[in-house]
PDB file of C-alpha atoms in Angstrom:
ATOM      1  CA  UNK Q   1     -94.886 -66.220  49.612  1.00 84.00           C
ATOM      2  CA  UNK Q   2     -97.714 -63.705  48.747  1.00 91.00           C
ATOM      3  CA  UNK Q   3     -97.623 -60.685  50.919  1.00 95.00           C
ATOM      4  CA  UNK Q   4    -100.674 -58.415  51.557  1.00 97.00           C
ATOM      5  CA  UNK Q   5    -100.212 -54.873  52.591  1.00 97.00           C
ATOM      6  CA  UNK Q   6    -103.154 -52.935  54.037  1.00 97.00           C
ATOM      7  CA  UNK Q   7    -103.373 -49.252  54.305  1.00 97.00           C
ATOM      8  CA  UNK Q   8    -103.884 -47.343  56.428  1.00 97.00           C
ATOM      9  CA  UNK Q   9    -103.217 -49.193  59.595  1.00 97.00           C
ATOM     10  CA  UNK Q  10    -105.464 -46.837  61.655  1.00 97.00           C
ATOM     11  CA  UNK Q  11    -108.270 -44.766  60.513  1.00 95.00           C
ATOM     12  CA  UNK Q  12    -110.576 -42.209  62.170  1.00 95.00           C
ATOM     13  CA  UNK Q  13    -114.050 -41.570  60.975  1.00 95.00           C
ATOM     14  CA  UNK Q  14    -117.446 -40.408  62.228  1.00 94.00           C
ATOM     15  CA  UNK Q  15    -120.935 -42.025  62.062  1.00 95.00           C
ATOM     16  CA  UNK Q  16    -122.445 -41.305  58.744  1.00 95.00           C
ATOM     17  CA  UNK Q  17    -119.158 -40.958  56.956  1.00 95.00           C
ATOM     18  CA  UNK Q  18    -117.422 -43.060  54.327  1.00 96.00           C
ATOM     19  CA  UNK Q  19    -114.140 -44.824  54.471  1.00 97.00           C
ATOM     20  CA  UNK Q  20    -111.924 -46.866  52.029  1.00 98.00           C
ATOM     21  CA  UNK Q  21    -109.395 -49.439  53.125  1.00 98.00           C
ATOM     22  CA  UNK Q  22    -106.851 -50.731  50.525  1.00 98.00           C
ATOM     23  CA  UNK Q  23    -105.078 -54.115  50.282  1.00 98.00           C
ATOM     24  CA  UNK Q  24    -102.299 -54.657  47.871  1.00 98.00           C
ATOM     25  CA  UNK Q  25    -100.959 -58.063  47.017  1.00 97.00           C
ATOM     26  CA  UNK Q  26     -97.335 -58.794  46.140  1.00 96.00           C
ATOM     27  CA  UNK Q  27     -98.531 -60.818  43.074  1.00 96.00           C
ATOM     28  CA  UNK Q  28    -101.498 -61.397  40.987  1.00 96.00           C
ATOM     29  CA  UNK Q  29    -104.176 -63.184  43.016  1.00 96.00           C
ATOM     30  CA  UNK Q  30    -107.080 -62.690  40.657  1.00 96.00           C
ATOM     31  CA  UNK Q  31    -110.251 -62.318  42.706  1.00 95.00           C
ATOM     32  CA  UNK Q  32    -108.979 -64.629  45.473  1.00 95.00           C
ATOM     33  CA  UNK Q  33    -109.498 -62.188  48.180  1.00 97.00           C
ATOM     34  CA  UNK Q  34    -111.670 -61.889  51.220  1.00 97.00           C
ATOM     35  CA  UNK Q  35    -112.371 -59.242  53.841  1.00 98.00           C
ATOM     36  CA  UNK Q  36    -113.160 -59.735  57.456  1.00 98.00           C
ATOM     37  CA  UNK Q  37    -114.408 -57.614  60.279  1.00 98.00           C
ATOM     38  CA  UNK Q  38    -113.245 -58.289  63.880  1.00 98.00           C
ATOM     39  CA  UNK Q  39    -114.357 -56.792  67.200  1.00 97.00           C
ATOM     40  CA  UNK Q  40    -112.574 -57.003  70.406  1.00 96.00           C
ATOM     41  CA  UNK Q  41    -112.837 -60.444  71.995  1.00 96.00           C
ATOM     42  CA  UNK Q  42    -114.757 -61.902  69.009  1.00 97.00           C
ATOM     43  CA  UNK Q  43    -113.883 -64.128  66.122  1.00 98.00           C
ATOM     44  CA  UNK Q  44    -113.526 -62.594  62.722  1.00 98.00           C
ATOM     45  CA  UNK Q  45    -116.630 -62.292  60.548  1.00 98.00           C
ATOM     46  CA  UNK Q  46    -116.523 -62.699  56.733  1.00 97.00           C
ATOM     47  CA  UNK Q  47    -117.680 -59.421  55.048  1.00 97.00           C
ATOM     48  CA  UNK Q  48    -116.641 -59.987  51.378  1.00 97.00           C
ATOM     49  CA  UNK Q  49    -115.451 -62.961  49.323  1.00 96.00           C
ATOM     50  CA  UNK Q  50    -114.201 -63.286  45.815  1.00 95.00           C
ATOM     51  CA  UNK Q  51    -113.041 -59.655  46.112  1.00 96.00           C
ATOM     52  CA  UNK Q  52    -116.486 -58.095  45.714  1.00 97.00           C
ATOM     53  CA  UNK Q  53    -119.279 -60.470  46.755  1.00 95.00           C
ATOM     54  CA  UNK Q  54    -121.193 -59.990  49.988  1.00 95.00           C
ATOM     55  CA  UNK Q  55    -122.440 -62.930  51.883  1.00 93.00           C
ATOM     56  CA  UNK Q  56    -125.958 -63.054  52.885  1.00 93.00           C
ATOM     57  CA  UNK Q  57    -126.612 -60.933  55.925  1.00 95.00           C
ATOM     58  CA  UNK Q  58    -123.814 -58.407  55.288  1.00 97.00           C
ATOM     59  CA  UNK Q  59    -125.308 -54.889  55.011  1.00 97.00           C
ATOM     60  CA  UNK Q  60    -125.123 -53.249  51.576  1.00 97.00           C
ATOM     61  CA  UNK Q  61    -123.119 -50.303  52.954  1.00 97.00           C
ATOM     62  CA  UNK Q  62    -120.153 -52.565  52.703  1.00 98.00           C
ATOM     63  CA  UNK Q  63    -118.623 -53.063  49.326  1.00 98.00           C
ATOM     64  CA  UNK Q  64    -115.463 -54.593  47.832  1.00 98.00           C
ATOM     65  CA  UNK Q  65    -113.674 -54.105  44.574  1.00 98.00           C
ATOM     66  CA  UNK Q  66    -110.491 -54.812  42.714  1.00 97.00           C
ATOM     67  CA  UNK Q  67    -108.742 -57.699  41.102  1.00 97.00           C
ATOM     68  CA  UNK Q  68    -104.996 -58.805  40.436  1.00 97.00           C
ATOM     69  CA  UNK Q  69    -103.001 -57.021  43.095  1.00 97.00           C
ATOM     70  CA  UNK Q  70    -105.074 -53.911  44.212  1.00 98.00           C
ATOM     71  CA  UNK Q  71    -108.294 -54.263  46.288  1.00 98.00           C
ATOM     72  CA  UNK Q  72    -110.452 -51.976  48.327  1.00 98.00           C
ATOM     73  CA  UNK Q  73    -113.088 -52.252  50.920  1.00 98.00           C
ATOM     74  CA  UNK Q  74    -115.455 -49.336  51.207  1.00 98.00           C
ATOM     75  CA  UNK Q  75    -117.973 -48.664  54.021  1.00 96.00           C
ATOM     76  CA  UNK Q  76    -120.438 -45.970  53.323  1.00 93.00           C
ATOM     77  CA  UNK Q  77    -122.710 -44.325  55.890  1.00 93.00           C
ATOM     78  CA  UNK Q  78    -120.744 -45.628  58.829  1.00 95.00           C
ATOM     79  CA  UNK Q  79    -122.754 -47.094  61.781  1.00 96.00           C
ATOM     80  CA  UNK Q  80    -121.604 -47.273  65.320  1.00 95.00           C
ATOM     81  CA  UNK Q  81    -121.271 -51.128  65.007  1.00 95.00           C
ATOM     82  CA  UNK Q  82    -118.806 -50.719  62.139  1.00 96.00           C
ATOM     83  CA  UNK Q  83    -115.944 -49.386  64.368  1.00 92.00           C
ATOM     84  CA  UNK Q  84    -113.715 -52.486  64.466  1.00 97.00           C
ATOM     85  CA  UNK Q  85    -110.577 -53.830  62.871  1.00 98.00           C
ATOM     86  CA  UNK Q  86    -110.697 -55.030  59.271  1.00 98.00           C
ATOM     87  CA  UNK Q  87    -108.425 -57.666  57.603  1.00 98.00           C
ATOM     88  CA  UNK Q  88    -107.958 -58.770  54.000  1.00 98.00           C
ATOM     89  CA  UNK Q  89    -106.955 -62.403  53.295  1.00 97.00           C
ATOM     90  CA  UNK Q  90    -105.721 -63.901  50.084  1.00 96.00           C
ATOM     91  CA  UNK Q  91    -107.381 -67.303  49.395  1.00 94.00           C
ATOM     92  CA  UNK Q  92    -104.519 -69.048  47.569  1.00 91.00           C
ATOM     93  CA  UNK Q  93    -102.014 -69.234  50.463  1.00 91.00           C
ATOM     94  CA  UNK Q  94    -104.455 -67.841  53.106  1.00 95.00           C
ATOM     95  CA  UNK Q  95    -102.142 -65.063  54.448  1.00 96.00           C
ATOM     96  CA  UNK Q  96    -103.758 -61.996  56.088  1.00 97.00           C
ATOM     97  CA  UNK Q  97    -103.107 -58.330  55.798  1.00 98.00           C
ATOM     98  CA  UNK Q  98    -101.779 -56.718  58.941  1.00 97.00           C
ATOM     99  CA  UNK Q  99    -105.161 -55.150  59.609  1.00 98.00           C
ATOM    100  CA  UNK Q 100    -106.778 -51.663  59.753  1.00 98.00           C
ATOM    101  CA  UNK Q 101    -108.335 -50.363  62.910  1.00 97.00           C
ATOM    102  CA  UNK Q 102    -111.288 -48.093  62.384  1.00 96.00           C
ATOM    103  CA  UNK Q 103    -111.901 -45.753  65.229  1.00 94.00           C
ATOM    104  CA  UNK Q 104    -114.335 -42.969  65.915  1.00 79.00           C
TER     105      UNK Q 104
ATOM    106  CA  UNK K   1    -127.371 -74.445  63.142  1.00 95.00           C
ATOM    107  CA  UNK K   2    -123.928 -74.432  61.456  1.00 97.00           C
ATOM    108  CA  UNK K   3    -121.286 -73.960  64.038  1.00 97.00           C
ATOM    109  CA  UNK K   4    -117.773 -74.872  65.122  1.00 98.00           C
ATOM    110  CA  UNK K   5    -117.281 -75.265  68.811  1.00 98.00           C
ATOM    111  CA  UNK K   6    -113.808 -75.232  70.316  1.00 98.00           C
ATOM    112  CA  UNK K   7    -112.430 -76.616  73.432  1.00 97.00           C
ATOM    113  CA  UNK K   8    -111.688 -74.582  76.503  1.00 97.00           C
ATOM    114  CA  UNK K   9    -108.661 -72.438  77.478  1.00 98.00           C
ATOM    115  CA  UNK K  10    -105.360 -74.044  78.219  1.00 98.00           C
ATOM    116  CA  UNK K  11    -102.338 -73.044  80.272  1.00 98.00           C
ATOM    117  CA  UNK K  12     -99.032 -74.775  79.439  1.00 98.00           C
ATOM    118  CA  UNK K  13     -95.453 -74.588  80.346  1.00 98.00           C
ATOM    119  CA  UNK K  14     -92.692 -73.810  77.834  1.00 97.00           C
ATOM    120  CA  UNK K  15     -91.636 -76.885  75.890  1.00 97.00           C
ATOM    121  CA  UNK K  16     -95.030 -78.622  76.358  1.00 98.00           C
ATOM    122  CA  UNK K  17     -97.643 -79.413  73.813  1.00 98.00           C
ATOM    123  CA  UNK K  18    -101.329 -78.316  73.485  1.00 98.00           C
ATOM    124  CA  UNK K  19    -104.130 -79.990  71.560  1.00 98.00           C
ATOM    125  CA  UNK K  20    -107.166 -77.900  70.721  1.00 98.00           C
ATOM    126  CA  UNK K  21    -110.367 -79.374  69.364  1.00 98.00           C
ATOM    127  CA  UNK K  22    -112.933 -78.012  66.957  1.00 98.00           C
ATOM    128  CA  UNK K  23    -116.277 -79.836  66.728  1.00 98.00           C
ATOM    129  CA  UNK K  24    -118.392 -79.116  63.636  1.00 98.00           C
ATOM    130  CA  UNK K  25    -122.139 -79.367  63.360  1.00 97.00           C
ATOM    131  CA  UNK K  26    -124.997 -78.457  61.100  1.00 96.00           C
ATOM    132  CA  UNK K  27    -123.229 -79.115  57.698  1.00 96.00           C
ATOM    133  CA  UNK K  28    -121.447 -81.886  55.914  1.00 95.00           C
ATOM    134  CA  UNK K  29    -118.212 -82.293  57.644  1.00 95.00           C
ATOM    135  CA  UNK K  30    -116.249 -83.530  54.689  1.00 93.00           C
ATOM    136  CA  UNK K  31    -117.380 -80.686  52.412  1.00 92.00           C
ATOM    137  CA  UNK K  32    -115.271 -77.956  54.031  1.00 95.00           C
ATOM    138  CA  UNK K  33    -111.671 -77.581  54.833  1.00 96.00           C
ATOM    139  CA  UNK K  34    -110.984 -76.669  58.469  1.00 98.00           C
ATOM    140  CA  UNK K  35    -108.314 -73.952  58.825  1.00 98.00           C
ATOM    141  CA  UNK K  36    -106.473 -72.849  62.048  1.00 98.00           C
ATOM    142  CA  UNK K  37    -105.700 -69.120  62.571  1.00 98.00           C
ATOM    143  CA  UNK K  38    -104.044 -67.628  65.643  1.00 98.00           C
ATOM    144  CA  UNK K  39    -103.978 -64.165  67.075  1.00 98.00           C
ATOM    145  CA  UNK K  40    -101.429 -63.137  69.624  1.00 98.00           C
ATOM    146  CA  UNK K  41    -102.466 -60.387  72.212  1.00 97.00           C
ATOM    147  CA  UNK K  42    -102.884 -57.136  70.390  1.00 96.00           C
ATOM    148  CA  UNK K  43    -101.610 -58.565  67.078  1.00 97.00           C
ATOM    149  CA  UNK K  44    -103.212 -59.476  63.770  1.00 97.00           C
ATOM    150  CA  UNK K  45    -104.327 -62.789  62.357  1.00 98.00           C
ATOM    151  CA  UNK K  46    -101.856 -65.540  61.469  1.00 98.00           C
ATOM    152  CA  UNK K  47    -102.778 -68.490  59.302  1.00 97.00           C
ATOM    153  CA  UNK K  48    -101.411 -71.897  60.610  1.00 98.00           C
ATOM    154  CA  UNK K  49    -102.655 -74.497  58.284  1.00 97.00           C
ATOM    155  CA  UNK K  50    -105.709 -76.565  57.149  1.00 97.00           C
ATOM    156  CA  UNK K  51    -106.933 -80.057  56.961  1.00 97.00           C
ATOM    157  CA  UNK K  52    -109.278 -81.727  54.480  1.00 96.00           C
ATOM    158  CA  UNK K  53    -111.608 -83.810  56.702  1.00 95.00           C
ATOM    159  CA  UNK K  54    -112.423 -86.008  53.810  1.00 93.00           C
ATOM    160  CA  UNK K  55    -109.004 -87.582  53.436  1.00 92.00           C
ATOM    161  CA  UNK K  56    -107.084 -86.056  56.271  1.00 95.00           C
ATOM    162  CA  UNK K  57    -104.544 -84.328  54.073  1.00 96.00           C
ATOM    163  CA  UNK K  58    -102.963 -81.346  55.618  1.00 97.00           C
ATOM    164  CA  UNK K  59    -101.254 -78.096  54.535  1.00 96.00           C
ATOM    165  CA  UNK K  60     -99.186 -76.272  57.077  1.00 97.00           C
ATOM    166  CA  UNK K  61     -97.720 -72.796  57.106  1.00 96.00           C
ATOM    167  CA  UNK K  62     -93.894 -72.782  56.924  1.00 95.00           C
ATOM    168  CA  UNK K  63     -93.913 -70.833  60.224  1.00 95.00           C
ATOM    169  CA  UNK K  64     -95.211 -73.826  61.934  1.00 93.00           C
ATOM    170  CA  UNK K  65     -93.855 -76.721  59.944  1.00 87.00           C
ATOM    171  CA  UNK K  66     -92.536 -79.458  62.191  1.00 92.00           C
ATOM    172  CA  UNK K  67     -94.387 -78.120  65.317  1.00 97.00           C
ATOM    173  CA  UNK K  68     -98.070 -78.339  64.223  1.00 98.00           C
ATOM    174  CA  UNK K  69    -100.178 -81.433  63.528  1.00 98.00           C
ATOM    175  CA  UNK K  70    -103.749 -81.342  62.400  1.00 98.00           C
ATOM    176  CA  UNK K  71    -105.910 -84.465  62.572  1.00 98.00           C
ATOM    177  CA  UNK K  72    -109.547 -85.250  62.374  1.00 97.00           C
ATOM    178  CA  UNK K  73    -112.101 -87.650  63.556  1.00 97.00           C
ATOM    179  CA  UNK K  74    -114.781 -88.227  61.111  1.00 96.00           C
ATOM    180  CA  UNK K  75    -117.022 -90.237  63.570  1.00 96.00           C
ATOM    181  CA  UNK K  76    -117.377 -87.155  65.765  1.00 97.00           C
ATOM    182  CA  UNK K  77    -116.893 -84.395  63.161  1.00 97.00           C
ATOM    183  CA  UNK K  78    -114.009 -83.113  65.192  1.00 98.00           C
ATOM    184  CA  UNK K  79    -110.772 -81.539  64.086  1.00 98.00           C
ATOM    185  CA  UNK K  80    -107.673 -81.294  66.369  1.00 98.00           C
ATOM    186  CA  UNK K  81    -104.738 -78.973  66.193  1.00 98.00           C
ATOM    187  CA  UNK K  82    -101.684 -79.962  68.228  1.00 98.00           C
ATOM    188  CA  UNK K  83     -98.791 -77.512  68.643  1.00 98.00           C
ATOM    189  CA  UNK K  84     -95.579 -78.820  70.194  1.00 97.00           C
ATOM    190  CA  UNK K  85     -92.454 -77.279  71.736  1.00 97.00           C
ATOM    191  CA  UNK K  86     -94.436 -74.458  73.059  1.00 98.00           C
ATOM    192  CA  UNK K  87     -92.826 -71.063  73.887  1.00 97.00           C
ATOM    193  CA  UNK K  88     -94.082 -67.802  75.285  1.00 97.00           C
ATOM    194  CA  UNK K  89     -94.613 -66.471  71.821  1.00 97.00           C
ATOM    195  CA  UNK K  90     -97.209 -69.054  71.188  1.00 98.00           C
ATOM    196  CA  UNK K  91     -99.568 -67.419  73.780  1.00 98.00           C
ATOM    197  CA  UNK K  92    -102.515 -66.537  71.639  1.00 98.00           C
ATOM    198  CA  UNK K  93    -106.233 -67.122  70.787  1.00 98.00           C
ATOM    199  CA  UNK K  94    -106.512 -69.988  68.356  1.00 98.00           C
ATOM    200  CA  UNK K  95    -109.428 -70.120  66.050  1.00 98.00           C
ATOM    201  CA  UNK K  96    -110.729 -72.789  63.708  1.00 98.00           C
ATOM    202  CA  UNK K  97    -112.767 -71.815  60.612  1.00 98.00           C
ATOM    203  CA  UNK K  98    -114.231 -73.597  57.667  1.00 97.00           C
ATOM    204  CA  UNK K  99    -113.728 -73.044  54.054  1.00 94.00           C
ATOM    205  CA  UNK K 100    -115.464 -74.753  51.165  1.00 87.00           C
ATOM    206  CA  UNK K 101    -113.552 -77.563  49.490  1.00 84.00           C
ATOM    207  CA  UNK K 102    -115.355 -76.929  46.217  1.00 81.00           C
ATOM    208  CA  UNK K 103    -114.920 -73.203  45.961  1.00 83.00           C
ATOM    209  CA  UNK K 104    -112.193 -71.611  48.075  1.00 80.00           C
ATOM    210  CA  UNK K 105    -113.250 -68.230  46.742  1.00 85.00           C
ATOM    211  CA  UNK K 106    -116.011 -68.259  49.229  1.00 88.00           C
ATOM    212  CA  UNK K 107    -113.839 -67.393  52.186  1.00 93.00           C
ATOM    213  CA  UNK K 108    -113.878 -68.483  55.814  1.00 96.00           C
ATOM    214  CA  UNK K 109    -117.668 -68.061  56.576  1.00 95.00           C
ATOM    215  CA  UNK K 110    -117.958 -69.902  59.948  1.00 97.00           C
ATOM    216  CA  UNK K 111    -115.521 -69.495  62.835  1.00 98.00           C
ATOM    217  CA  UNK K 112    -115.078 -71.148  66.165  1.00 98.00           C
ATOM    218  CA  UNK K 113    -115.321 -69.032  69.314  1.00 98.00           C
ATOM    219  CA  UNK K 114    -111.568 -69.214  69.915  1.00 98.00           C
ATOM    220  CA  UNK K 115    -109.407 -70.961  72.383  1.00 98.00           C
ATOM    221  CA  UNK K 116    -106.965 -69.120  74.571  1.00 98.00           C
ATOM    222  CA  UNK K 117    -103.602 -70.851  74.990  1.00 98.00           C
ATOM    223  CA  UNK K 118    -101.282 -69.305  77.530  1.00 98.00           C
ATOM    224  CA  UNK K 119     -97.646 -70.463  77.716  1.00 98.00           C
ATOM    225  CA  UNK K 120     -96.031 -69.428  80.956  1.00 97.00           C
ATOM    226  CA  UNK K 121     -93.571 -70.979  83.362  1.00 94.00           C
TER     227      UNK K 121
END
């Protein structure tokens, strides 16, 4: 099974700041990676697909990069609504990373 | 608009089964896999399996093999997920989500609102 390891598990930041979350796959998954944002009591929301492509409607302060086994999600100029939990997911066997909670 | 609407909350006793529905609208039903993902209280997301609404073929996570069954009704654009032999650890919010059959790289772009399943004696 393909394992995904996210780091860090918890992250504190401030409005206007910049954060980077990493996701490492246990084997090469090419660009078969997505990132999701989840707020308490809500369903996840797709933020990035194919490792680096933003769906329509996702603000440009979000960006994804990487391929193979190492991936990153960067949020620049943090807004109050960005404080949430973020998950990576590999799109071959669909497993998720354990999540990164972004707090103020 | 494009949406997935799930059935309401369930309370079940240990050993029972639960069947959750997910009704699709606003897009070609057979063009997207429907996946099921669950989230236990305070925990992360866990992939359970998927169904291809076109032919009904299924792929299940090994963690649920033998206990989960996914079916679909093309006449109503509805997918069902049944989980049997429930135990307290199955208490969770269950989500359905769609993913393009043609291009899985696109990710799960539409999600249901979630169905809370509580297993308690």
